[in-house]
Amino acid sequence: MVNYEQNQSDRGENPAADAWDMSDVQFNGSDTFKIPEQGYDSRDAHEYEKGERALMEELFRISERRAGILSGTGEEFIDLVKKSGNPEARSLETSVDDIVGGKKATGKATLESFFGYIDAMYPSPYTKEDLTKNQVAAAEDKFRNMSYRESSNTADTIENLAEVFTRDGSDNDLYIANNLKHIGTGSYNYHKELARTIIAYAEDPSKENRASINSVQAEHEKTLSNSLFEIAEVFNNSRTEVGKKMFDPTITLMTNLAVNDEDYIEGIMNYMKFKIGSTDINYSPDSEKERDDLKPDVFLS
């Protein structure tokens, strides 16, 4: 965790812009922000808050868009299955609703905890409030816990959808179910690993830690795209009209989710780079053993 006392003593000694490479992320028009001199004008604080709020709102929009993509494709599938008279139409509809609803709720909660964590690590230079290292640690724990909650919820709801496809017993349906399970497992790992790499980058905004975030994203996109393509191939080779009609929506889903995930990571990085580049605190990584909540109350000889 962060060595909070050291951070406070380092305040103002080393400009943040010299410490971190920020060339790989655009600030979306917010790069005109300047750290204020002592006795700053309130207009500077307003511009900072405006820039921060715009980045936050963009991430919320991207998260909502993902839920909308899932909902739109799900509705197409449900409509096709209902028209075919398949008895599993209702179960499919329930599973899709659970995925979309869960993604909306947990995605929003994860983002809120992310903003809280980064703001604790890199507070506004216009605030007079100094957080203790335990408060920063609590914000980190909340972000990690919310990410784990999202990972579990996503995996569980996708597993339930996969279960619907196992009831028919046909080879094609079982193959679809197996690929859905791969997506669920991949999503579970993705959200946990993304939180871990974001925390690592926040503590040490190096090129190596930025590369770790890219690696997690690339692995997630690979798993998602490969599995959805395999499912699309099953639909394409289907002997039923309903199956063939599901091919195009599946390919569209694969493409839209990939683009949305890339936008999400870009938004995450834009927000972190804005906060890191705007703070007047020079943070450095610290060992977990320095956290007060991890120290024993009594030291035995």
PDB file of C-alpha atoms in Angstrom:
ATOM      1  CA  MET A   1       0.000   0.000   0.000  1.00  0.00           C
ATOM      2  CA  VAL A   2       0.910   3.599  -0.101  1.00  0.00           C
ATOM      3  CA  ASN A   3       3.361   5.045   2.378  1.00  0.00           C
ATOM      4  CA  TYR A   4       1.080   7.831   3.373  1.00  0.00           C
ATOM      5  CA  GLU A   5       3.400   9.729   5.734  1.00  0.00           C
ATOM      6  CA  GLN A   6       6.166   9.712   3.126  1.00  0.00           C
ATOM      7  CA  ASN A   7       3.684  10.950   0.568  1.00  0.00           C
ATOM      8  CA  GLN A   8       2.839  13.894   2.719  1.00  0.00           C
ATOM      9  CA  SER A   9       6.493  14.812   3.264  1.00  0.00           C
ATOM     10  CA  ASP A  10       7.091  14.585  -0.494  1.00  0.00           C
ATOM     11  CA  ARG A  11       4.275  17.002  -1.273  1.00  0.00           C
ATOM     12  CA  GLY A  12       5.450  19.468  -3.882  1.00  0.00           C
ATOM     13  CA  GLU A  13       9.060  18.287  -4.161  1.00  0.00           C
ATOM     14  CA  ASN A  14       8.904  16.388  -7.457  1.00  0.00           C
ATOM     15  CA  PRO A  15       6.495  17.352 -10.240  1.00  0.00           C
ATOM     16  CA  ALA A  16       4.217  14.443 -11.106  1.00  0.00           C
ATOM     17  CA  ALA A  17       4.634  15.043 -14.816  1.00  0.00           C
ATOM     18  CA  ASP A  18       8.331  14.184 -14.581  1.00  0.00           C
ATOM     19  CA  ALA A  19       7.699  10.954 -12.717  1.00  0.00           C
ATOM     20  CA  TRP A  20       5.199   9.211 -14.979  1.00  0.00           C
ATOM     21  CA  ASP A  21       4.954   8.573 -18.687  1.00  0.00           C
ATOM     22  CA  MET A  22       1.584   9.831 -19.904  1.00  0.00           C
ATOM     23  CA  SER A  23       2.109   9.642 -23.644  1.00  0.00           C
ATOM     24  CA  ASP A  24      -0.107   6.606 -24.178  1.00  0.00           C
ATOM     25  CA  VAL A  25      -3.423   8.128 -23.042  1.00  0.00           C
ATOM     26  CA  GLN A  26      -5.281  11.154 -24.321  1.00  0.00           C
ATOM     27  CA  PHE A  27      -6.817  13.527 -21.796  1.00  0.00           C
ATOM     28  CA  ASN A  28      -9.866  14.280 -23.981  1.00  0.00           C
ATOM     29  CA  GLY A  29      -9.385  18.027 -23.816  1.00  0.00           C
ATOM     30  CA  SER A  30      -8.516  18.077 -20.119  1.00  0.00           C
ATOM     31  CA  ASP A  31      -4.760  18.315 -20.672  1.00  0.00           C
ATOM     32  CA  THR A  32      -4.894  22.104 -20.321  1.00  0.00           C
ATOM     33  CA  PHE A  33      -5.272  21.714 -16.571  1.00  0.00           C
ATOM     34  CA  LYS A  34      -2.462  23.249 -14.529  1.00  0.00           C
ATOM     35  CA  ILE A  35      -1.581  22.571 -10.909  1.00  0.00           C
ATOM     36  CA  PRO A  36      -2.348  25.853  -9.159  1.00  0.00           C
ATOM     37  CA  GLU A  37       0.057  28.122  -7.440  1.00  0.00           C
ATOM     38  CA  GLN A  38      -0.635  28.868  -3.806  1.00  0.00           C
ATOM     39  CA  GLY A  39      -3.715  31.014  -3.599  1.00  0.00           C
ATOM     40  CA  TYR A  40      -5.361  29.559  -6.700  1.00  0.00           C
ATOM     41  CA  ASP A  41      -8.446  31.032  -8.301  1.00  0.00           C
ATOM     42  CA  SER A  42     -11.699  29.121  -7.711  1.00  0.00           C
ATOM     43  CA  ARG A  43     -12.099  28.945 -11.478  1.00  0.00           C
ATOM     44  CA  ASP A  44      -9.159  26.528 -11.571  1.00  0.00           C
ATOM     45  CA  ALA A  45     -10.932  24.237  -9.105  1.00  0.00           C
ATOM     46  CA  HIS A  46     -14.069  24.448 -11.211  1.00  0.00           C
ATOM     47  CA  GLU A  47     -12.168  23.433 -14.350  1.00  0.00           C
ATOM     48  CA  TYR A  48     -10.585  20.520 -12.505  1.00  0.00           C
ATOM     49  CA  GLU A  49     -13.951  19.287 -11.253  1.00  0.00           C
ATOM     50  CA  LYS A  50     -15.470  19.744 -14.710  1.00  0.00           C
ATOM     51  CA  GLY A  51     -12.720  17.686 -16.337  1.00  0.00           C
ATOM     52  CA  GLU A  52     -12.923  14.962 -13.713  1.00  0.00           C
ATOM     53  CA  ARG A  53     -16.709  14.759 -13.921  1.00  0.00           C
ATOM     54  CA  ALA A  54     -16.610  14.458 -17.726  1.00  0.00           C
ATOM     55  CA  LEU A  55     -14.221  11.488 -17.517  1.00  0.00           C
ATOM     56  CA  MET A  56     -16.371   9.807 -14.873  1.00  0.00           C
ATOM     57  CA  GLU A  57     -19.586  10.301 -16.844  1.00  0.00           C
ATOM     58  CA  GLU A  58     -17.955   8.875 -19.959  1.00  0.00           C
ATOM     59  CA  LEU A  59     -17.031   5.689 -18.096  1.00  0.00           C
ATOM     60  CA  PHE A  60     -20.556   5.342 -16.749  1.00  0.00           C
ATOM     61  CA  ARG A  61     -21.884   5.710 -20.308  1.00  0.00           C
ATOM     62  CA  ILE A  62     -19.520   3.010 -21.563  1.00  0.00           C
ATOM     63  CA  SER A  63     -20.621   0.668 -18.768  1.00  0.00           C
ATOM     64  CA  GLU A  64     -24.290   1.333 -19.531  1.00  0.00           C
ATOM     65  CA  ARG A  65     -23.631   0.772 -23.218  1.00  0.00           C
ATOM     66  CA  ARG A  66     -22.248  -2.690 -22.499  1.00  0.00           C
ATOM     67  CA  ALA A  67     -25.444  -3.623 -20.673  1.00  0.00           C
ATOM     68  CA  GLY A  68     -27.411  -2.228 -23.614  1.00  0.00           C
ATOM     69  CA  ILE A  69     -25.434  -4.341 -26.092  1.00  0.00           C
ATOM     70  CA  LEU A  70     -26.151  -7.481 -24.084  1.00  0.00           C
ATOM     71  CA  SER A  71     -29.815  -6.552 -23.735  1.00  0.00           C
ATOM     72  CA  GLY A  72     -30.283  -5.817 -27.432  1.00  0.00           C
ATOM     73  CA  THR A  73     -28.740  -9.091 -28.601  1.00  0.00           C
ATOM     74  CA  GLY A  74     -30.589 -11.007 -25.894  1.00  0.00           C
ATOM     75  CA  GLU A  75     -33.911  -9.608 -27.050  1.00  0.00           C
ATOM     76  CA  GLU A  76     -33.174 -10.706 -30.633  1.00  0.00           C
ATOM     77  CA  PHE A  77     -32.425 -14.255 -29.482  1.00  0.00           C
ATOM     78  CA  ILE A  78     -35.451 -14.435 -27.210  1.00  0.00           C
ATOM     79  CA  ASP A  79     -37.758 -13.209 -29.954  1.00  0.00           C
ATOM     80  CA  LEU A  80     -36.432 -15.857 -32.362  1.00  0.00           C
ATOM     81  CA  VAL A  81     -36.730 -18.641 -29.804  1.00  0.00           C
ATOM     82  CA  LYS A  82     -40.257 -17.622 -28.826  1.00  0.00           C
ATOM     83  CA  LYS A  83     -41.382 -17.617 -32.464  1.00  0.00           C
ATOM     84  CA  SER A  84     -39.946 -21.111 -32.883  1.00  0.00           C
ATOM     85  CA  GLY A  85     -42.100 -22.369 -30.023  1.00  0.00           C
ATOM     86  CA  ASN A  86     -39.102 -23.629 -28.043  1.00  0.00           C
ATOM     87  CA  PRO A  87     -40.202 -24.495 -24.469  1.00  0.00           C
ATOM     88  CA  GLU A  88     -36.974 -23.024 -23.079  1.00  0.00           C
ATOM     89  CA  ALA A  89     -37.819 -19.507 -24.281  1.00  0.00           C
ATOM     90  CA  ARG A  90     -38.933 -18.381 -20.835  1.00  0.00           C
ATOM     91  CA  SER A  91     -35.811 -19.751 -19.145  1.00  0.00           C
ATOM     92  CA  LEU A  92     -33.654 -18.055 -21.757  1.00  0.00           C
ATOM     93  CA  GLU A  93     -35.422 -14.751 -21.165  1.00  0.00           C
ATOM     94  CA  THR A  94     -34.926 -15.009 -17.396  1.00  0.00           C
ATOM     95  CA  SER A  95     -31.229 -15.795 -17.790  1.00  0.00           C
ATOM     96  CA  VAL A  96     -30.636 -12.893 -20.160  1.00  0.00           C
ATOM     97  CA  ASP A  97     -32.488 -10.504 -17.840  1.00  0.00           C
ATOM     98  CA  ASP A  98     -30.294 -11.669 -14.947  1.00  0.00           C
ATOM     99  CA  ILE A  99     -27.111 -11.082 -16.957  1.00  0.00           C
ATOM    100  CA  VAL A 100     -28.158  -7.596 -18.044  1.00  0.00           C
ATOM    101  CA  GLY A 101     -29.483  -6.563 -14.643  1.00  0.00           C
ATOM    102  CA  GLY A 102     -26.439  -7.918 -12.856  1.00  0.00           C
ATOM    103  CA  LYS A 103     -24.062  -6.188 -15.253  1.00  0.00           C
ATOM    104  CA  LYS A 104     -25.808  -2.855 -14.776  1.00  0.00           C
ATOM    105  CA  ALA A 105     -25.740  -3.048 -10.991  1.00  0.00           C
ATOM    106  CA  THR A 106     -22.285  -4.496 -10.432  1.00  0.00           C
ATOM    107  CA  GLY A 107     -20.690  -2.468 -13.236  1.00  0.00           C
ATOM    108  CA  LYS A 108     -21.942   0.768 -11.666  1.00  0.00           C
ATOM    109  CA  ALA A 109     -20.830  -0.288  -8.170  1.00  0.00           C
ATOM    110  CA  THR A 110     -17.367  -1.265  -9.416  1.00  0.00           C
ATOM    111  CA  LEU A 111     -16.915   2.076 -11.163  1.00  0.00           C
ATOM    112  CA  GLU A 112     -18.030   4.027  -8.103  1.00  0.00           C
ATOM    113  CA  SER A 113     -15.541   2.147  -5.938  1.00  0.00           C
ATOM    114  CA  PHE A 114     -12.825   2.669  -8.565  1.00  0.00           C
ATOM    115  CA  PHE A 115     -13.403   6.423  -8.536  1.00  0.00           C
ATOM    116  CA  GLY A 116     -13.314   6.399  -4.743  1.00  0.00           C
ATOM    117  CA  TYR A 117     -10.029   4.499  -4.684  1.00  0.00           C
ATOM    118  CA  ILE A 118      -8.225   6.639  -7.275  1.00  0.00           C
ATOM    119  CA  ASP A 119      -9.503   9.830  -5.654  1.00  0.00           C
ATOM    120  CA  ALA A 120      -8.163   8.606  -2.309  1.00  0.00           C
ATOM    121  CA  MET A 121      -4.795   7.817  -3.866  1.00  0.00           C
ATOM    122  CA  TYR A 122      -4.632  11.013  -5.902  1.00  0.00           C
ATOM    123  CA  PRO A 123      -6.947  13.592  -4.338  1.00  0.00           C
ATOM    124  CA  SER A 124      -7.798  16.899  -5.930  1.00  0.00           C
ATOM    125  CA  PRO A 125      -5.108  19.535  -5.353  1.00  0.00           C
ATOM    126  CA  TYR A 126      -7.952  21.851  -4.398  1.00  0.00           C
ATOM    127  CA  THR A 127      -9.087  19.853  -1.386  1.00  0.00           C
ATOM    128  CA  LYS A 128      -7.758  20.501   2.093  1.00  0.00           C
ATOM    129  CA  GLU A 129      -8.720  17.078   3.393  1.00  0.00           C
ATOM    130  CA  ASP A 130      -5.819  14.697   4.006  1.00  0.00           C
ATOM    131  CA  LEU A 131      -6.792  11.034   4.184  1.00  0.00           C
ATOM    132  CA  THR A 132      -5.019   8.633   6.499  1.00  0.00           C
ATOM    133  CA  LYS A 133      -3.285   5.625   4.989  1.00  0.00           C
ATOM    134  CA  ASN A 134      -5.970   3.382   6.500  1.00  0.00           C
ATOM    135  CA  GLN A 135      -8.673   5.377   4.713  1.00  0.00           C
ATOM    136  CA  VAL A 136      -6.779   4.910   1.462  1.00  0.00           C
ATOM    137  CA  ALA A 137      -6.430   1.192   2.247  1.00  0.00           C
ATOM    138  CA  ALA A 138     -10.176   0.954   2.904  1.00  0.00           C
ATOM    139  CA  ALA A 139     -10.913   2.568  -0.452  1.00  0.00           C
ATOM    140  CA  GLU A 140      -8.604   0.067  -2.142  1.00  0.00           C
ATOM    141  CA  ASP A 141     -10.282  -2.856  -0.365  1.00  0.00           C
ATOM    142  CA  LYS A 142     -13.727  -1.622  -1.413  1.00  0.00           C
ATOM    143  CA  PHE A 143     -12.659  -1.392  -5.044  1.00  0.00           C
ATOM    144  CA  ARG A 144     -11.172  -4.880  -4.944  1.00  0.00           C
ATOM    145  CA  ASN A 145     -14.267  -6.310  -3.242  1.00  0.00           C
ATOM    146  CA  MET A 146     -16.655  -4.672  -5.707  1.00  0.00           C
ATOM    147  CA  SER A 147     -14.589  -6.004  -8.609  1.00  0.00           C
ATOM    148  CA  TYR A 148     -14.706  -9.506  -7.123  1.00  0.00           C
ATOM    149  CA  ARG A 149     -18.441  -9.162  -6.671  1.00  0.00           C
ATOM    150  CA  GLU A 150     -18.807  -8.219 -10.336  1.00  0.00           C
ATOM    151  CA  SER A 151     -16.619 -11.150 -11.375  1.00  0.00           C
ATOM    152  CA  SER A 152     -18.698 -13.621  -9.355  1.00  0.00           C
ATOM    153  CA  ASN A 153     -22.040 -12.228 -10.486  1.00  0.00           C
ATOM    154  CA  THR A 154     -21.023 -12.239 -14.153  1.00  0.00           C
ATOM    155  CA  ALA A 155     -19.725 -15.810 -13.964  1.00  0.00           C
ATOM    156  CA  ASP A 156     -22.819 -17.050 -12.109  1.00  0.00           C
ATOM    157  CA  THR A 157     -25.355 -15.481 -14.470  1.00  0.00           C
ATOM    158  CA  ILE A 158     -23.519 -16.727 -17.567  1.00  0.00           C
ATOM    159  CA  GLU A 159     -23.316 -20.197 -15.990  1.00  0.00           C
ATOM    160  CA  ASN A 160     -27.102 -20.106 -15.547  1.00  0.00           C
ATOM    161  CA  LEU A 161     -27.515 -19.231 -19.215  1.00  0.00           C
ATOM    162  CA  ALA A 162     -25.224 -22.109 -20.181  1.00  0.00           C
ATOM    163  CA  GLU A 163     -27.383 -24.432 -18.091  1.00  0.00           C
ATOM    164  CA  VAL A 164     -30.406 -23.599 -20.261  1.00  0.00           C
ATOM    165  CA  PHE A 165     -28.565 -24.956 -23.306  1.00  0.00           C
ATOM    166  CA  THR A 166     -27.760 -28.252 -21.583  1.00  0.00           C
ATOM    167  CA  ARG A 167     -31.407 -29.265 -21.158  1.00  0.00           C
ATOM    168  CA  ASP A 168     -31.984 -30.185 -24.792  1.00  0.00           C
ATOM    169  CA  GLY A 169     -29.095 -32.638 -24.802  1.00  0.00           C
ATOM    170  CA  SER A 170     -28.180 -32.105 -28.457  1.00  0.00           C
ATOM    171  CA  ASP A 171     -24.508 -31.900 -29.374  1.00  0.00           C
ATOM    172  CA  ASN A 172     -24.890 -28.387 -30.752  1.00  0.00           C
ATOM    173  CA  ASP A 173     -26.568 -27.072 -27.621  1.00  0.00           C
ATOM    174  CA  LEU A 174     -23.990 -28.727 -25.394  1.00  0.00           C
ATOM    175  CA  TYR A 175     -21.223 -27.157 -27.481  1.00  0.00           C
ATOM    176  CA  ILE A 176     -22.830 -23.724 -27.075  1.00  0.00           C
ATOM    177  CA  ALA A 177     -23.150 -24.321 -23.323  1.00  0.00           C
ATOM    178  CA  ASN A 178     -19.483 -25.250 -23.078  1.00  0.00           C
ATOM    179  CA  ASN A 179     -18.410 -22.060 -24.837  1.00  0.00           C
ATOM    180  CA  LEU A 180     -20.668 -19.990 -22.608  1.00  0.00           C
ATOM    181  CA  LYS A 181     -18.967 -21.555 -19.609  1.00  0.00           C
ATOM    182  CA  HIS A 182     -15.601 -20.518 -21.054  1.00  0.00           C
ATOM    183  CA  ILE A 183     -16.906 -16.952 -21.288  1.00  0.00           C
ATOM    184  CA  GLY A 184     -18.110 -17.107 -17.686  1.00  0.00           C
ATOM    185  CA  THR A 185     -14.770 -18.383 -16.404  1.00  0.00           C
ATOM    186  CA  GLY A 186     -12.897 -15.820 -18.483  1.00  0.00           C
ATOM    187  CA  SER A 187     -15.081 -12.989 -17.178  1.00  0.00           C
ATOM    188  CA  TYR A 188     -14.533 -14.122 -13.602  1.00  0.00           C
ATOM    189  CA  ASN A 189     -10.753 -13.998 -14.055  1.00  0.00           C
ATOM    190  CA  TYR A 190     -10.906 -10.753 -16.027  1.00  0.00           C
ATOM    191  CA  HIS A 191     -12.592  -8.585 -13.410  1.00  0.00           C
ATOM    192  CA  LYS A 192     -10.346  -9.867 -10.621  1.00  0.00           C
ATOM    193  CA  GLU A 193      -7.152  -9.443 -12.634  1.00  0.00           C
ATOM    194  CA  LEU A 194      -8.188  -6.047 -13.941  1.00  0.00           C
ATOM    195  CA  ALA A 195      -8.653  -4.774 -10.393  1.00  0.00           C
ATOM    196  CA  ARG A 196      -5.265  -6.182  -9.394  1.00  0.00           C
ATOM    197  CA  THR A 197      -3.439  -4.550 -12.306  1.00  0.00           C
ATOM    198  CA  ILE A 198      -5.242  -1.228 -11.860  1.00  0.00           C
ATOM    199  CA  ILE A 199      -4.185  -1.141  -8.206  1.00  0.00           C
ATOM    200  CA  ALA A 200      -0.608  -2.004  -9.194  1.00  0.00           C
ATOM    201  CA  TYR A 201      -0.596   0.802 -11.752  1.00  0.00           C
ATOM    202  CA  ALA A 202      -2.099   3.292  -9.303  1.00  0.00           C
ATOM    203  CA  GLU A 203       0.688   2.518  -6.839  1.00  0.00           C
ATOM    204  CA  ASP A 204       3.380   2.566  -9.516  1.00  0.00           C
ATOM    205  CA  PRO A 205       2.282   4.144 -12.831  1.00  0.00           C
ATOM    206  CA  SER A 206       5.051   2.531 -14.858  1.00  0.00           C
ATOM    207  CA  LYS A 207       5.099   1.262 -18.425  1.00  0.00           C
ATOM    208  CA  GLU A 208       5.419  -2.275 -17.091  1.00  0.00           C
ATOM    209  CA  ASN A 209       2.238  -2.001 -15.035  1.00  0.00           C
ATOM    210  CA  ARG A 210       0.442  -0.339 -17.939  1.00  0.00           C
ATOM    211  CA  ALA A 211       1.476  -3.324 -20.063  1.00  0.00           C
ATOM    212  CA  SER A 212      -0.054  -5.642 -17.457  1.00  0.00           C
ATOM    213  CA  ILE A 213      -3.419  -3.922 -17.862  1.00  0.00           C
ATOM    214  CA  ASN A 214      -3.123  -4.338 -21.634  1.00  0.00           C
ATOM    215  CA  SER A 215      -2.275  -8.020 -21.182  1.00  0.00           C
ATOM    216  CA  VAL A 216      -5.342  -8.656 -19.003  1.00  0.00           C
ATOM    217  CA  GLN A 217      -7.545  -6.883 -21.537  1.00  0.00           C
ATOM    218  CA  ALA A 218      -6.060  -8.800 -24.473  1.00  0.00           C
ATOM    219  CA  GLU A 219      -6.580 -12.170 -22.774  1.00  0.00           C
ATOM    220  CA  HIS A 220     -10.180 -11.292 -21.951  1.00  0.00           C
ATOM    221  CA  GLU A 221     -10.904 -10.171 -25.506  1.00  0.00           C
ATOM    222  CA  LYS A 222      -9.323 -13.340 -26.882  1.00  0.00           C
ATOM    223  CA  THR A 223     -11.448 -15.616 -24.689  1.00  0.00           C
ATOM    224  CA  LEU A 224     -14.648 -13.687 -25.373  1.00  0.00           C
ATOM    225  CA  SER A 225     -14.141 -13.398 -29.132  1.00  0.00           C
ATOM    226  CA  ASN A 226     -13.037 -17.000 -29.633  1.00  0.00           C
ATOM    227  CA  SER A 227     -15.965 -18.401 -27.659  1.00  0.00           C
ATOM    228  CA  LEU A 228     -18.566 -16.208 -29.349  1.00  0.00           C
ATOM    229  CA  PHE A 229     -17.134 -17.052 -32.764  1.00  0.00           C
ATOM    230  CA  GLU A 230     -17.412 -20.771 -31.965  1.00  0.00           C
ATOM    231  CA  ILE A 231     -21.045 -20.239 -30.967  1.00  0.00           C
ATOM    232  CA  ALA A 232     -21.686 -18.276 -34.152  1.00  0.00           C
ATOM    233  CA  GLU A 233     -20.252 -21.142 -36.196  1.00  0.00           C
ATOM    234  CA  VAL A 234     -22.719 -23.539 -34.586  1.00  0.00           C
ATOM    235  CA  PHE A 235     -25.582 -21.245 -35.563  1.00  0.00           C
ATOM    236  CA  ASN A 236     -24.200 -20.865 -39.084  1.00  0.00           C
ATOM    237  CA  ASN A 237     -24.140 -24.627 -39.563  1.00  0.00           C
ATOM    238  CA  SER A 238     -27.566 -25.140 -38.042  1.00  0.00           C
ATOM    239  CA  ARG A 239     -30.173 -27.017 -40.033  1.00  0.00           C
ATOM    240  CA  THR A 240     -32.949 -24.846 -38.609  1.00  0.00           C
ATOM    241  CA  GLU A 241     -33.953 -21.367 -39.776  1.00  0.00           C
ATOM    242  CA  VAL A 242     -33.905 -20.095 -36.197  1.00  0.00           C
ATOM    243  CA  GLY A 243     -30.315 -21.213 -35.708  1.00  0.00           C
ATOM    244  CA  LYS A 244     -29.128 -19.606 -38.936  1.00  0.00           C
ATOM    245  CA  LYS A 245     -30.789 -16.317 -37.986  1.00  0.00           C
ATOM    246  CA  MET A 246     -28.759 -16.245 -34.758  1.00  0.00           C
ATOM    247  CA  PHE A 247     -25.442 -16.136 -36.612  1.00  0.00           C
ATOM    248  CA  ASP A 248     -25.413 -12.424 -37.502  1.00  0.00           C
ATOM    249  CA  PRO A 249     -26.481 -11.160 -34.031  1.00  0.00           C
ATOM    250  CA  THR A 250     -23.750 -13.286 -32.433  1.00  0.00           C
ATOM    251  CA  ILE A 251     -21.037 -11.841 -34.689  1.00  0.00           C
ATOM    252  CA  THR A 252     -22.360  -8.336 -34.040  1.00  0.00           C
ATOM    253  CA  LEU A 253     -22.323  -9.030 -30.297  1.00  0.00           C
ATOM    254  CA  MET A 254     -18.711 -10.227 -30.499  1.00  0.00           C
ATOM    255  CA  THR A 255     -17.623  -7.070 -32.352  1.00  0.00           C
ATOM    256  CA  ASN A 256     -19.556  -4.621 -30.199  1.00  0.00           C
ATOM    257  CA  LEU A 257     -18.346  -6.120 -26.917  1.00  0.00           C
ATOM    258  CA  ALA A 258     -14.726  -5.993 -28.074  1.00  0.00           C
ATOM    259  CA  VAL A 259     -15.015  -2.315 -29.002  1.00  0.00           C
ATOM    260  CA  ASN A 260     -16.845  -1.526 -25.770  1.00  0.00           C
ATOM    261  CA  ASP A 261     -14.193  -3.242 -23.647  1.00  0.00           C
ATOM    262  CA  GLU A 262     -11.435  -1.306 -25.401  1.00  0.00           C
ATOM    263  CA  ASP A 263     -13.312   1.943 -24.780  1.00  0.00           C
ATOM    264  CA  TYR A 264     -13.713   0.983 -21.130  1.00  0.00           C
ATOM    265  CA  ILE A 265      -9.984   0.416 -20.625  1.00  0.00           C
ATOM    266  CA  GLU A 266      -9.190   3.663 -22.423  1.00  0.00           C
ATOM    267  CA  GLY A 267     -11.644   5.472 -20.140  1.00  0.00           C
ATOM    268  CA  ILE A 268     -10.077   3.874 -17.067  1.00  0.00           C
ATOM    269  CA  MET A 269      -6.621   5.011 -18.164  1.00  0.00           C
ATOM    270  CA  ASN A 270      -7.816   8.506 -19.070  1.00  0.00           C
ATOM    271  CA  TYR A 271      -9.261   8.957 -15.595  1.00  0.00           C
ATOM    272  CA  MET A 272      -6.162   7.647 -13.825  1.00  0.00           C
ATOM    273  CA  LYS A 273      -3.797   9.738 -15.929  1.00  0.00           C
ATOM    274  CA  PHE A 274      -5.886  12.834 -15.242  1.00  0.00           C
ATOM    275  CA  LYS A 275      -5.846  12.222 -11.496  1.00  0.00           C
ATOM    276  CA  ILE A 276      -2.163  11.270 -11.354  1.00  0.00           C
ATOM    277  CA  GLY A 277      -1.091  14.170 -13.545  1.00  0.00           C
ATOM    278  CA  SER A 278      -3.172  16.681 -11.603  1.00  0.00           C
ATOM    279  CA  THR A 279      -2.204  15.793  -8.056  1.00  0.00           C
ATOM    280  CA  ASP A 280       0.528  17.599  -6.150  1.00  0.00           C
ATOM    281  CA  ILE A 281       1.366  14.476  -4.130  1.00  0.00           C
ATOM    282  CA  ASN A 282       4.235  12.304  -5.279  1.00  0.00           C
ATOM    283  CA  TYR A 283       3.076   8.817  -4.321  1.00  0.00           C
ATOM    284  CA  SER A 284       5.407   5.855  -4.178  1.00  0.00           C
ATOM    285  CA  PRO A 285       4.531   2.173  -3.671  1.00  0.00           C
ATOM    286  CA  ASP A 286       4.626   0.757  -0.192  1.00  0.00           C
ATOM    287  CA  SER A 287       4.575  -2.712   1.277  1.00  0.00           C
ATOM    288  CA  GLU A 288       1.341  -4.197   2.591  1.00  0.00           C
ATOM    289  CA  LYS A 289       3.074  -4.768   5.919  1.00  0.00           C
ATOM    290  CA  GLU A 290       3.110  -1.012   6.515  1.00  0.00           C
ATOM    291  CA  ARG A 291      -0.662  -0.867   6.731  1.00  0.00           C
ATOM    292  CA  ASP A 292      -1.817  -0.288  10.286  1.00  0.00           C
ATOM    293  CA  ASP A 293      -4.687  -2.718   9.896  1.00  0.00           C
ATOM    294  CA  LEU A 294      -2.222  -5.510   9.093  1.00  0.00           C
ATOM    295  CA  LYS A 295       0.058  -4.890  12.061  1.00  0.00           C
ATOM    296  CA  PRO A 296      -0.369  -6.867  15.280  1.00  0.00           C
ATOM    297  CA  ASP A 297      -1.617  -5.009  18.315  1.00  0.00           C
ATOM    298  CA  VAL A 298       1.108  -6.523  20.489  1.00  0.00           C
ATOM    299  CA  PHE A 299       4.678  -7.231  19.466  1.00  0.00           C
ATOM    300  CA  LEU A 300       6.030 -10.314  21.202  1.00  0.00           C
ATOM    301  CA  SER A 301       9.751 -10.781  21.801  1.00  0.00           C
TER     302      SER A 301
END
